[in-house]
């Protein structure tokens, strides 16, 4: 079973990444940052976690307000450094752990957290600023990550207690994962700071010290604070310390603090701390009961022949191909595909198998591979094939035979819009029916 070895709490101000990239290790202004992080770095090197759950908030880089979620879990295979305006930092991509992420996602939904899930999004300084100082990474990162992005910038925001309860649910998820993994939970953000308005530059060092004391010894008191109280005490942006409560909620009630440091160079109180988990072994059947609860909603679906619930495993496996087909909604991509299909697929770096599935219009094969139907619908609209042709092909029938099973045998339709032109739906779909 997976084990939570402890939690790391760190600020994620871009100050940290800037000092690292500019090699300010010995500069008197910046050296205290590296001194504060060095014991954390050593602890991680000694304890060698396999996976880090990194809680952070994106700073409107990869997550914009056209779709802004409270809790978004990364389930992908790798994560790049984001370009925040002046070019991406020179950091290698870090590998994800799709297996653990899928298990955590299913467990959190089972515990009634309405999660969002993402792949293919780069991570900004909220994650990479502290990570670049915590681990040696020139030859590749020695740890995999599962990023947990938290929407704390646009109100309403979940309560501090909801972040705390998310941590308790995260513990159940990790401890019920069957693979032997050593997991560390990295809480980022804070401490006191405000970066907007006439109150910009606000800090409250006495509150930062009290927060750190309560966080270690009486964290549930922090969970009772309102957003307004957190803003008053720690600044508007400093209220992101709610994210720390998720890490603390995932640990035992009593923890062993092995390091704590604090430094206020300019705008943000920069903290670094390590808390070792003191949890004992699981009790009786608590893990097995949780696994059974997780499996309840889809129990029995495996008996439904020809039915393939679109789960995390399928989503991760076919992410590249699903994204390629999704991008056919862009007029320029559609035109390129219709003009030179082979080049379009090659430029998208599709595998030989993926290209062949698309080339043959193997609708059933695409579903088996992991493509969701609504991408087939988009491809059909582009190449002039109706939804009904696709349904028939997936059932291994001619369109005529399939239509005999419908109440309106003459109905043909698709999602094609005004650019599709005349659609020749008298032709059978290209490619095999089986």
Coordinates of C-alpha atoms in Angstrom, one line a residue:
X1 CA 0.0 0.0 0.0
X2 CA 1.0 3.6 -0.5
X3 CA 2.3 5.4 2.5
X4 CA 2.4 9.2 3.3
X5 CA 5.8 9.8 4.7
X6 CA 5.2 13.4 5.6
X7 CA 4.3 16.9 4.3
X8 CA 6.4 19.8 3.1
X9 CA 5.1 23.3 3.4
X10 CA 6.8 26.0 1.2
X11 CA 6.0 29.4 -0.2
X12 CA 5.8 29.5 -4.0
X13 CA 6.6 33.1 -4.8
X14 CA 8.4 33.6 -8.1
X15 CA 11.2 35.2 -6.0
X16 CA 12.4 31.6 -5.3
X17 CA 12.6 30.6 -8.9
X18 CA 14.2 33.9 -9.9
X19 CA 16.9 33.6 -7.3
X20 CA 17.6 30.0 -8.4
X21 CA 17.7 30.8 -12.2
X22 CA 19.9 33.8 -11.6
X23 CA 22.3 31.7 -9.4
X24 CA 21.8 34.1 -6.4
X25 CA 22.8 31.4 -3.9
X26 CA 25.5 33.4 -2.3
X27 CA 24.0 36.9 -2.7
X28 CA 23.3 38.2 0.8
X29 CA 19.7 39.3 -0.2
X30 CA 18.8 35.9 -1.6
X31 CA 21.0 33.4 0.3
X32 CA 18.5 33.1 3.3
X33 CA 16.0 31.6 0.8
X34 CA 18.4 28.8 -0.1
X35 CA 19.4 28.3 3.5
X36 CA 15.8 27.9 4.5
X37 CA 15.1 25.3 1.8
X38 CA 18.3 23.3 2.2
X39 CA 17.1 21.2 5.1
X40 CA 13.9 20.4 3.2
X41 CA 16.0 19.4 0.2
X42 CA 18.2 17.2 2.3
X43 CA 15.1 15.6 4.0
X44 CA 13.6 14.8 0.6
X45 CA 17.0 13.4 -0.7
X46 CA 17.2 11.1 2.4
X47 CA 13.6 10.0 2.5
X48 CA 13.4 9.5 -1.3
X49 CA 9.6 9.8 -2.0
X50 CA 8.4 8.1 -5.1
X51 CA 5.6 10.6 -5.7
X52 CA 4.9 14.2 -4.6
X53 CA 1.3 15.4 -4.4
X54 CA 1.9 19.1 -5.1
X55 CA -0.9 21.4 -4.1
X56 CA -0.7 24.9 -5.7
X57 CA -2.7 27.6 -7.3
X58 CA -2.1 28.5 -10.9
X59 CA -1.7 32.3 -11.4
X60 CA -4.1 32.6 -14.4
X61 CA -1.5 31.0 -16.7
X62 CA -2.8 27.6 -17.7
X63 CA -6.2 28.1 -16.0
X64 CA -8.2 31.1 -17.2
X65 CA -11.6 32.4 -16.2
X66 CA -13.4 30.9 -19.2
X67 CA -13.4 27.7 -17.0
X68 CA -12.2 28.1 -13.4
X69 CA -12.5 25.2 -11.1
X70 CA -12.1 24.9 -7.3
X71 CA -10.1 21.7 -7.3
X72 CA -8.4 20.4 -10.5
X73 CA -6.3 17.2 -10.3
X74 CA -3.6 16.5 -12.9
X75 CA -3.9 12.9 -14.2
X76 CA -1.4 13.2 -17.1
X77 CA 1.9 11.6 -17.9
X78 CA 4.2 14.6 -17.8
X79 CA 4.1 18.4 -17.0
X80 CA 6.1 21.1 -18.7
X81 CA 7.1 24.5 -17.2
X82 CA 4.7 27.2 -18.3
X83 CA 5.5 30.4 -20.1
X84 CA 4.2 33.2 -17.9
X85 CA 5.1 36.0 -20.3
X86 CA 8.9 36.1 -20.8
X87 CA 9.5 32.5 -21.9
X88 CA 9.3 29.2 -20.0
X89 CA 12.0 28.5 -17.4
X90 CA 14.8 26.2 -18.4
X91 CA 13.5 23.2 -16.5
X92 CA 13.0 19.6 -17.7
X93 CA 9.4 18.3 -17.8
X94 CA 8.5 16.3 -14.7
X95 CA 6.8 12.9 -15.0
X96 CA 3.3 12.4 -13.6
X97 CA 1.9 9.2 -12.0
X98 CA -1.3 8.5 -13.9
X99 CA -2.1 5.3 -11.9
X100 CA -2.0 7.0 -8.5
X101 CA -3.7 10.1 -9.9
X102 CA -6.6 8.0 -11.3
X103 CA -7.0 6.3 -8.0
X104 CA -7.0 9.6 -6.1
X105 CA -9.5 11.1 -8.5
X106 CA -11.9 8.2 -8.2
X107 CA -11.6 8.2 -4.4
X108 CA -12.2 12.0 -4.1
X109 CA -15.2 11.8 -6.3
X110 CA -16.5 8.9 -4.2
X111 CA -16.0 11.1 -1.2
X112 CA -18.3 13.7 -2.9
X113 CA -15.6 16.2 -4.0
X114 CA -16.7 17.4 -7.4
X115 CA -13.3 17.5 -9.0
X116 CA -12.0 18.7 -12.3
X117 CA -9.2 16.8 -14.1
X118 CA -6.5 18.0 -16.5
X119 CA -3.8 16.9 -18.8
X120 CA -1.5 18.6 -21.2
X121 CA -1.4 21.9 -19.2
X122 CA 2.0 23.3 -18.2
X123 CA 2.6 24.3 -14.5
X124 CA 3.5 27.8 -13.5
X125 CA 5.6 29.1 -10.7
X126 CA 2.9 28.0 -8.2
X127 CA 4.4 24.5 -8.6
X128 CA 7.8 24.9 -10.2
X129 CA 9.2 27.8 -8.2
X130 CA 9.6 25.7 -5.0
X131 CA 10.1 22.4 -6.8
X132 CA 13.2 23.8 -8.6
X133 CA 14.9 24.4 -5.2
X134 CA 13.7 21.2 -3.5
X135 CA 15.1 18.6 -5.9
X136 CA 18.2 18.2 -8.0
X137 CA 16.8 18.1 -11.5
X138 CA 19.5 18.8 -14.1
X139 CA 19.5 15.1 -15.2
X140 CA 15.7 14.7 -14.7
X141 CA 13.5 14.9 -11.6
X142 CA 14.0 12.1 -9.1
X143 CA 10.3 12.1 -8.2
X144 CA 7.0 11.9 -10.0
X145 CA 4.2 14.3 -9.2
X146 CA 0.4 14.5 -9.0
X147 CA -0.4 18.2 -9.2
X148 CA -3.5 19.4 -7.4
X149 CA -4.5 22.9 -8.6
X150 CA -6.7 24.9 -6.4
X151 CA -8.8 27.9 -7.6
X152 CA -8.3 30.5 -4.8
X153 CA -8.2 33.6 -7.0
X154 CA -11.9 34.1 -7.9
X155 CA -14.6 34.2 -5.3
X156 CA -16.5 32.3 -4.2
X157 CA -13.8 30.0 -3.0
X158 CA -14.3 26.8 -1.0
X159 CA -14.1 27.3 2.8
X160 CA -10.9 26.7 4.7
X161 CA -12.6 23.7 6.3
X162 CA -13.4 22.3 2.8
X163 CA -9.6 22.4 2.1
X164 CA -9.0 20.6 5.4
X165 CA -11.6 17.9 4.6
X166 CA -10.1 17.5 1.2
X167 CA -6.8 16.6 2.9
X168 CA -8.6 13.9 5.0
X169 CA -10.1 12.5 1.9
X170 CA -6.7 12.6 0.2
X171 CA -5.3 10.5 3.0
X172 CA -8.0 7.8 2.4
X173 CA -7.2 7.9 -1.3
X174 CA -3.4 7.5 -0.9
X175 CA -3.6 4.9 1.8
X176 CA -5.9 2.7 -0.2
X177 CA -3.7 2.7 -3.3
X178 CA -2.4 -0.9 -3.6
X179 CA 1.1 -0.2 -5.0
X180 CA 3.9 0.3 -2.5
X181 CA 4.7 4.0 -2.9
X182 CA 6.3 6.6 -0.6
X183 CA 4.3 9.7 -1.0
X184 CA 5.1 13.3 0.2
X185 CA 2.5 16.0 0.1
X186 CA 3.8 19.4 -0.8
X187 CA 1.7 22.4 0.3
X188 CA 2.6 25.6 -1.5
X189 CA 1.7 29.3 -1.2
X190 CA 1.8 32.1 1.4
X191 CA 2.7 33.3 3.8
X192 CA 1.3 36.8 4.4
X193 CA 1.3 39.0 1.3
X194 CA -0.9 41.2 -0.9
X195 CA 0.0 42.2 -4.4
X196 CA -2.9 44.4 -5.5
X197 CA -4.6 47.7 -4.5
X198 CA -3.6 50.3 -2.1
X199 CA -2.8 47.6 0.4
X200 CA -0.1 46.1 -1.8
X201 CA 3.0 45.2 0.2
X202 CA 1.0 44.2 3.3
X203 CA 2.7 41.7 5.6
X204 CA 2.0 40.4 9.1
X205 CA 4.9 38.6 10.5
X206 CA 3.3 38.0 13.9
X207 CA 0.4 36.3 12.2
X208 CA 2.8 34.2 10.1
X209 CA 4.4 32.9 13.3
X210 CA 1.0 32.2 14.9
X211 CA -0.2 30.5 11.7
X212 CA 2.9 28.2 11.7
X213 CA 2.3 27.3 15.4
X214 CA -1.3 26.5 14.9
X215 CA -0.6 24.7 11.7
X216 CA 1.6 22.2 13.5
X217 CA -0.3 21.8 16.8
X218 CA -4.0 22.9 16.3
X219 CA -4.7 23.0 12.6
X220 CA -8.5 22.6 12.9
X221 CA -8.7 26.0 14.4
X222 CA -7.4 27.4 11.2
X223 CA -10.1 25.6 9.3
X224 CA -12.7 27.7 11.1
X225 CA -11.4 31.0 9.8
X226 CA -13.4 32.8 7.2
X227 CA -12.0 34.2 4.0
X228 CA -12.3 37.7 5.2
X229 CA -10.5 36.9 8.4
X230 CA -7.7 35.2 6.5
X231 CA -7.4 38.3 4.2
X232 CA -7.4 40.6 7.2
X233 CA -4.6 38.7 8.9
X234 CA -2.5 37.6 6.0
X235 CA -3.4 39.7 3.0
X236 CA -5.7 39.0 0.1
X237 CA -3.2 36.7 -1.7
X238 CA -1.9 35.4 1.5
X239 CA -5.2 33.7 2.1
X240 CA -4.0 31.0 -0.3
X241 CA -2.5 29.4 2.9
X242 CA -5.9 27.5 2.9
X243 CA -4.1 25.1 0.5
X244 CA -1.7 24.2 3.3
X245 CA -4.7 22.8 5.2
X246 CA -5.1 20.1 2.6
X247 CA -1.6 18.8 3.3
X248 CA -2.1 19.0 7.0
X249 CA -5.5 17.2 6.9
X250 CA -3.8 14.3 5.1
X251 CA -1.3 13.8 8.0
X252 CA -1.8 12.3 11.4
X253 CA -3.3 14.6 14.1
X254 CA 0.2 14.7 15.8
X255 CA 3.1 15.3 13.5
X256 CA 6.9 15.6 14.1
X257 CA 8.2 19.0 12.8
X258 CA 11.8 18.5 11.7
X259 CA 12.4 21.9 10.2
X260 CA 10.9 25.3 10.0
X261 CA 12.3 28.6 8.6
X262 CA 10.9 32.0 7.8
X263 CA 12.3 34.9 5.8
X264 CA 10.7 38.2 4.6
X265 CA 12.8 39.7 1.8
X266 CA 10.3 41.9 0.1
X267 CA 6.6 41.1 -0.7
X268 CA 6.0 37.7 0.7
X269 CA 6.8 35.9 4.0
X270 CA 8.7 32.9 2.7
X271 CA 8.3 29.8 4.8
X272 CA 9.8 26.3 4.5
X273 CA 8.8 23.5 6.9
X274 CA 8.8 19.7 7.1
X275 CA 6.3 17.6 9.0
X276 CA 6.8 13.8 9.4
X277 CA 3.7 11.8 9.4
X278 CA 3.1 9.8 12.6
X279 CA 0.2 7.7 11.4
X280 CA 0.1 4.1 12.5
X281 CA -0.9 1.1 10.3
X282 CA -4.3 0.9 8.8
X283 CA -6.9 -0.6 11.1
X284 CA -8.9 -3.8 10.3
X285 CA -10.9 -3.5 7.1
X286 CA -10.9 0.3 6.6
X287 CA -8.9 0.2 3.4
X288 CA -10.9 -2.6 1.8
X289 CA -14.2 -0.9 2.7
X290 CA -13.0 2.3 1.1
X291 CA -11.9 0.4 -2.1
X292 CA -15.3 -1.3 -2.2
X293 CA -17.1 2.1 -1.9
X294 CA -14.9 3.5 -4.7
X295 CA -16.0 0.7 -7.0
X296 CA -19.7 0.9 -6.3
X297 CA -20.8 3.2 -9.0
X298 CA -19.4 1.2 -11.9
X299 CA -19.9 -2.2 -10.4
X300 CA -21.5 -4.5 -13.0
X301 CA -20.7 -2.2 -16.0
X302 CA -18.2 -4.8 -17.2
X303 CA -21.1 -7.1 -18.0
X304 CA -22.4 -4.7 -20.6
X305 CA -20.9 -6.0 -23.9
X306 CA -19.8 -3.3 -26.3
X307 CA -19.8 -0.6 -23.6
X308 CA -16.6 1.2 -22.7
X309 CA -16.9 3.8 -19.9
X310 CA -14.5 6.7 -20.6
X311 CA -12.2 6.4 -17.6
X312 CA -8.9 8.0 -16.6
X313 CA -6.9 5.1 -18.1
X314 CA -8.5 5.6 -21.5
X315 CA -8.3 9.3 -21.3
X316 CA -4.5 9.3 -20.6
X317 CA -3.8 6.6 -23.2
X318 CA -5.6 8.4 -26.0
X319 CA -5.1 12.0 -24.9
X320 CA -2.9 12.9 -27.9
X321 CA -5.3 11.4 -30.4
X322 CA -8.4 12.9 -28.7
X323 CA -6.8 16.3 -28.7
X324 CA -5.9 16.0 -32.4
X325 CA -9.5 15.2 -33.3
X326 CA -10.8 17.9 -31.0
X327 CA -8.6 20.5 -32.7
X328 CA -10.6 19.8 -35.9
X329 CA -13.0 22.4 -34.5
X330 CA -10.4 25.0 -35.6
X331 CA -11.0 26.1 -39.3
X332 CA -7.3 26.2 -40.1
X333 CA -6.7 22.7 -38.7
X334 CA -9.7 21.4 -40.6
X335 CA -8.4 22.8 -43.9
X336 CA -5.0 21.4 -43.3
X337 CA -6.5 18.0 -42.6
X338 CA -8.6 18.0 -45.7
X339 CA -5.7 19.2 -47.9
X340 CA -3.0 16.9 -46.6
X341 CA -4.3 14.4 -44.0
X342 CA -1.1 12.5 -43.7
X343 CA 1.0 15.6 -43.1
X344 CA -1.5 16.9 -40.6
X345 CA -1.3 13.7 -38.5
X346 CA 2.4 13.5 -38.8
X347 CA 2.8 17.0 -37.5
X348 CA 0.6 16.1 -34.6
X349 CA 3.1 13.4 -33.7
X350 CA 0.4 10.6 -33.8
X351 CA 1.8 7.1 -33.6
X352 CA 1.6 4.8 -36.6
X353 CA -1.3 2.9 -35.0
X354 CA -3.2 6.2 -34.4
X355 CA -2.7 7.4 -37.9
X356 CA -3.9 4.2 -39.4
X357 CA -7.0 4.2 -37.3
X358 CA -7.9 7.7 -38.5
X359 CA -6.9 7.0 -42.1
X360 CA -9.1 3.9 -42.3
X361 CA -12.0 5.7 -40.5
X362 CA -12.0 2.7 -38.2
X363 CA -14.8 4.0 -36.0
X364 CA -15.0 0.9 -33.8
X365 CA -11.2 0.6 -33.6
X366 CA -11.0 4.2 -32.5
X367 CA -13.4 3.6 -29.6
X368 CA -11.5 0.5 -28.6
X369 CA -8.3 2.5 -28.6
X370 CA -9.7 5.0 -26.2
X371 CA -11.2 7.8 -28.3
X372 CA -14.4 9.2 -26.9
X373 CA -17.4 9.2 -29.3
X374 CA -17.7 12.9 -29.4
X375 CA -14.3 13.1 -31.2
X376 CA -15.6 10.7 -33.8
X377 CA -18.6 12.9 -34.2
X378 CA -16.2 15.8 -35.0
X379 CA -14.2 13.8 -37.5
X380 CA -17.3 12.6 -39.2
X381 CA -18.5 16.2 -39.6
X382 CA -15.2 17.1 -41.2
X383 CA -15.1 14.2 -43.7
X384 CA -18.8 14.3 -44.5
X385 CA -20.0 11.2 -42.6
X386 CA -23.2 11.3 -40.6
X387 CA -23.5 10.1 -37.0
X388 CA -25.8 7.3 -38.2
X389 CA -23.0 6.0 -40.5
X390 CA -20.7 5.9 -37.5
X391 CA -23.2 4.1 -35.2
X392 CA -23.8 1.5 -37.9
X393 CA -20.1 0.9 -38.4
X394 CA -19.5 0.4 -34.7
X395 CA -22.3 -2.2 -34.6
X396 CA -20.8 -3.9 -37.7
X397 CA -23.9 -3.2 -39.8
X398 CA -24.6 -1.5 -43.0
X399 CA -26.4 1.8 -42.7
X400 CA -29.5 0.3 -44.2
X401 CA -29.6 -2.5 -41.7
X402 CA -28.9 -0.2 -38.8
X403 CA -31.7 2.2 -39.9
X404 CA -34.2 -0.6 -39.8
X405 CA -33.7 -0.7 -36.0
X406 CA -34.6 3.0 -35.7
X407 CA -38.1 4.6 -35.4
X408 CA -37.2 7.1 -38.1
X409 CA -35.2 5.2 -40.7
X410 CA -34.7 8.2 -42.9
X411 CA -33.1 10.4 -40.2
X412 CA -29.4 11.3 -40.9
X413 CA -27.6 14.1 -39.0
X414 CA -24.3 15.3 -37.8
X415 CA -22.7 18.3 -36.0
X416 CA -21.4 19.7 -39.2
X417 CA -21.9 23.5 -39.6
X418 CA -22.0 26.0 -42.4
X419 CA -18.5 25.2 -43.7
X420 CA -19.3 21.6 -44.4
X421 CA -21.0 22.2 -47.8
X422 CA -23.1 19.6 -49.4
X423 CA -22.9 16.3 -47.5
X424 CA -23.0 13.1 -49.5
X425 CA -24.7 10.8 -47.0
X426 CA -25.7 8.2 -49.6
X427 CA -22.2 6.8 -49.5
X428 CA -21.2 4.2 -46.9
X429 CA -18.5 5.3 -44.4
X430 CA -15.0 4.5 -45.5
X431 CA -13.0 1.9 -43.6
X432 CA -14.0 -1.5 -42.2
X433 CA -17.3 -2.0 -40.4
X434 CA -15.8 -4.4 -37.9

